[in-house]
mmCIF file of C-alpha atoms and ligand atoms in Angstrom:
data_model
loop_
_atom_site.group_PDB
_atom_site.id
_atom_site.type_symbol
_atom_site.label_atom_id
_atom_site.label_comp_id
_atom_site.label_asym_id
_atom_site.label_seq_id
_atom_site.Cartn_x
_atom_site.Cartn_y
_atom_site.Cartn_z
ATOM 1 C CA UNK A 1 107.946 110.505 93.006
ATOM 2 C CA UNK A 2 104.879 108.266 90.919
ATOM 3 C CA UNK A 3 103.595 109.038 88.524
ATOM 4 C CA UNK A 4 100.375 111.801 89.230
ATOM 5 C CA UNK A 5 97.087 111.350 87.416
ATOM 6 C CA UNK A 6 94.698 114.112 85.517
ATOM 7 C CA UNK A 7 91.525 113.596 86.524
ATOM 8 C CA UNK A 8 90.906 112.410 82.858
ATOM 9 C CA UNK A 9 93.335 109.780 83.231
ATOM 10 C CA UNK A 10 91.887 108.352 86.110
ATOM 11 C CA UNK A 11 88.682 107.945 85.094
ATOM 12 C CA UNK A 12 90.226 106.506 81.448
ATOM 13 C CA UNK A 13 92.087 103.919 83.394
ATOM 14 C CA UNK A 14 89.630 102.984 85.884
ATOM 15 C CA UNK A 15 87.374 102.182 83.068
ATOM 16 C CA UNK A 16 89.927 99.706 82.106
ATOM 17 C CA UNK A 17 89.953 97.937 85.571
ATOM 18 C CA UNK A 18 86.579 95.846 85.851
ATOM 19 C CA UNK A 19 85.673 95.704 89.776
ATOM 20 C CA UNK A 20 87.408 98.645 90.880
ATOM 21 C CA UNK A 21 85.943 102.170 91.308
ATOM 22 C CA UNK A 22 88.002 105.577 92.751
ATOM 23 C CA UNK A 23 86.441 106.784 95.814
ATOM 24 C CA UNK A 24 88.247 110.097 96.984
ATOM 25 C CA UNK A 25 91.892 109.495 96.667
ATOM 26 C CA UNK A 26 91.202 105.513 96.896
ATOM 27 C CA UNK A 27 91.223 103.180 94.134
ATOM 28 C CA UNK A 28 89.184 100.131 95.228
ATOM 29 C CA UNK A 29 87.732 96.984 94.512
ATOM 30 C CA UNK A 30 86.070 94.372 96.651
ATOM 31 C CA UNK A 31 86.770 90.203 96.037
ATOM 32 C CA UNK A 32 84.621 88.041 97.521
ATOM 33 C CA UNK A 33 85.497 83.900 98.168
ATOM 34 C CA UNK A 34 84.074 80.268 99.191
ATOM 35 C CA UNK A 35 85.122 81.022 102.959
ATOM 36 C CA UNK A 36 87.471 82.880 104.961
ATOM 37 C CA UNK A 37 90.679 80.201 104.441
ATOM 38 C CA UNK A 38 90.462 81.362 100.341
ATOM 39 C CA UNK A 39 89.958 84.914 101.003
ATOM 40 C CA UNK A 40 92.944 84.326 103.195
ATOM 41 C CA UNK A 41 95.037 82.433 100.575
ATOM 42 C CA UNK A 42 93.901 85.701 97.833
ATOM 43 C CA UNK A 43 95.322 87.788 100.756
ATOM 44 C CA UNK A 44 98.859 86.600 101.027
ATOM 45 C CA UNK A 45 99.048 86.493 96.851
ATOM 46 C CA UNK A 46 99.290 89.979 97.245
ATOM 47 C CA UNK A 47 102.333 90.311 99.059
ATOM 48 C CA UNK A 48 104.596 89.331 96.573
ATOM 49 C CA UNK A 49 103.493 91.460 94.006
ATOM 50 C CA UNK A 50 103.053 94.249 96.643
ATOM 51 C CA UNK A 51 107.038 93.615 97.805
ATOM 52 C CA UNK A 52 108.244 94.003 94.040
ATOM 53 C CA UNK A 53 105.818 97.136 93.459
ATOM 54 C CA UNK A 54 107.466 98.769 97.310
ATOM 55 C CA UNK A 55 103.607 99.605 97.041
ATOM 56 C CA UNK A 56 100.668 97.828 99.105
ATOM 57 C CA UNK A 57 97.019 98.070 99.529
ATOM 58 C CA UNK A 58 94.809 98.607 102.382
ATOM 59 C CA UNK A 59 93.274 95.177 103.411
ATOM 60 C CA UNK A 60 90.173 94.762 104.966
ATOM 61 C CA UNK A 61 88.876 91.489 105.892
ATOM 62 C CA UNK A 62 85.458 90.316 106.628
ATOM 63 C CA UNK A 63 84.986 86.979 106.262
ATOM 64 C CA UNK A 64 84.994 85.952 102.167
ATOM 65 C CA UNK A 65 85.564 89.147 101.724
ATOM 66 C CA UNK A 66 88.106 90.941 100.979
ATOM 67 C CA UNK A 67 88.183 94.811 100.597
ATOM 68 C CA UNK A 68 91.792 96.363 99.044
ATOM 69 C CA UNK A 69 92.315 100.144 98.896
ATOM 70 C CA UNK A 70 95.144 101.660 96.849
ATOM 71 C CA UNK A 71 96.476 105.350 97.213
ATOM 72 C CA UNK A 72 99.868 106.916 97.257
ATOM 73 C CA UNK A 73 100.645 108.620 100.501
ATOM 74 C CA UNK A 74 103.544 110.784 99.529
ATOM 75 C CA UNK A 75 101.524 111.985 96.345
ATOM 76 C CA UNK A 76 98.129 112.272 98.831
ATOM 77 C CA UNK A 77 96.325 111.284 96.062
ATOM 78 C CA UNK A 78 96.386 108.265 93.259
ATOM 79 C CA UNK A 79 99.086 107.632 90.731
ATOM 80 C CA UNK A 80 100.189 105.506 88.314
ATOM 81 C CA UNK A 81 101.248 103.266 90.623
ATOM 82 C CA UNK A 82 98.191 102.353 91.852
ATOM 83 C CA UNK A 83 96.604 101.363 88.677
ATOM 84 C CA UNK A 84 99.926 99.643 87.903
ATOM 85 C CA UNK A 85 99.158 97.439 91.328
ATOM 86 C CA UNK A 86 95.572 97.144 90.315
ATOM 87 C CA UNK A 87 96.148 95.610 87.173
ATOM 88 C CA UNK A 88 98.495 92.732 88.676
ATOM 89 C CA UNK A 89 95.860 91.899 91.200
ATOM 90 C CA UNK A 90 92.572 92.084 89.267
ATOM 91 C CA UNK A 91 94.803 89.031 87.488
ATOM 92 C CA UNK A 92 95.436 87.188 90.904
ATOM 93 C CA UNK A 93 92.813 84.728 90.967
HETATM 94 C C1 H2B B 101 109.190 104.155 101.358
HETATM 95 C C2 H2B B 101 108.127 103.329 100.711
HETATM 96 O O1 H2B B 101 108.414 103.065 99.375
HETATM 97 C C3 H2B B 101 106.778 104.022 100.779
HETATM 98 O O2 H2B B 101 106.449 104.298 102.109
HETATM 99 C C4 H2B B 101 105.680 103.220 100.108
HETATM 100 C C5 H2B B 101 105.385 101.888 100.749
HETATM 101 N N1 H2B B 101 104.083 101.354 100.316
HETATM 102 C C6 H2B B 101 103.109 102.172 99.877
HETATM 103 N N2 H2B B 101 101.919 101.698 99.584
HETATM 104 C C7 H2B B 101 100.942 102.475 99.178
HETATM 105 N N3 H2B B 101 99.740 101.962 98.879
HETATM 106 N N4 H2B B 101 101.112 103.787 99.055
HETATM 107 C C8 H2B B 101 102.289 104.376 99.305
HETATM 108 O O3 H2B B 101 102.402 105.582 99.154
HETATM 109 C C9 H2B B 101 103.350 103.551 99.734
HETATM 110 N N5 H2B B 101 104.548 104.048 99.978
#
């Protein structure tokens, strides 16, 4: 089972994470691109990382946009894991 999250620690390590914000039991941030092929290429950076992690975000693509959403199902709520998997992608360029 991940890691669960106070409330307290949540909002301490979402401070930490510039772009993302915690909506409900989502931890989210929004990227935006020069076109649709480079939101695309962002896109498939993730699955590595995501692989390793056994862990992967919600994708939602609009264009140059690109809107990722990370929760734990089995928890029903975030963990540590998800702010572990934010901080490798706020570093994917
Ligand atoms: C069995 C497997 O590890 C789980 O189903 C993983 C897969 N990827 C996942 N990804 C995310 N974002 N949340 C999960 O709870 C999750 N669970």
């Amino acid at each position: 089972m991940a890691q669960l999250l106070s409330e307290t620690e949540i909002q301490e390590q979402t401070t930490h994470l510039t772009g993302w914000t915690v909506s409900g039991t989502q931890l989210g941030c929004t990227r935006r691109f020069h076109g649709f092929v480079e939101a695309i290429e962002f896109v498939n950076k993730l699955v590595e990382p995501a692989e390793t992690a056994g862990h992967h975000p919600d994708i939602e693509i609009s264009y140059n946009r690109v809107k990722i959403s990370l929760t734990t199902h089995d928890a029903g709520r975030l963990t540590q894991k998800d702010f572990d998997l934010a901080k490798v992608i706020s570093q994917i360029k």
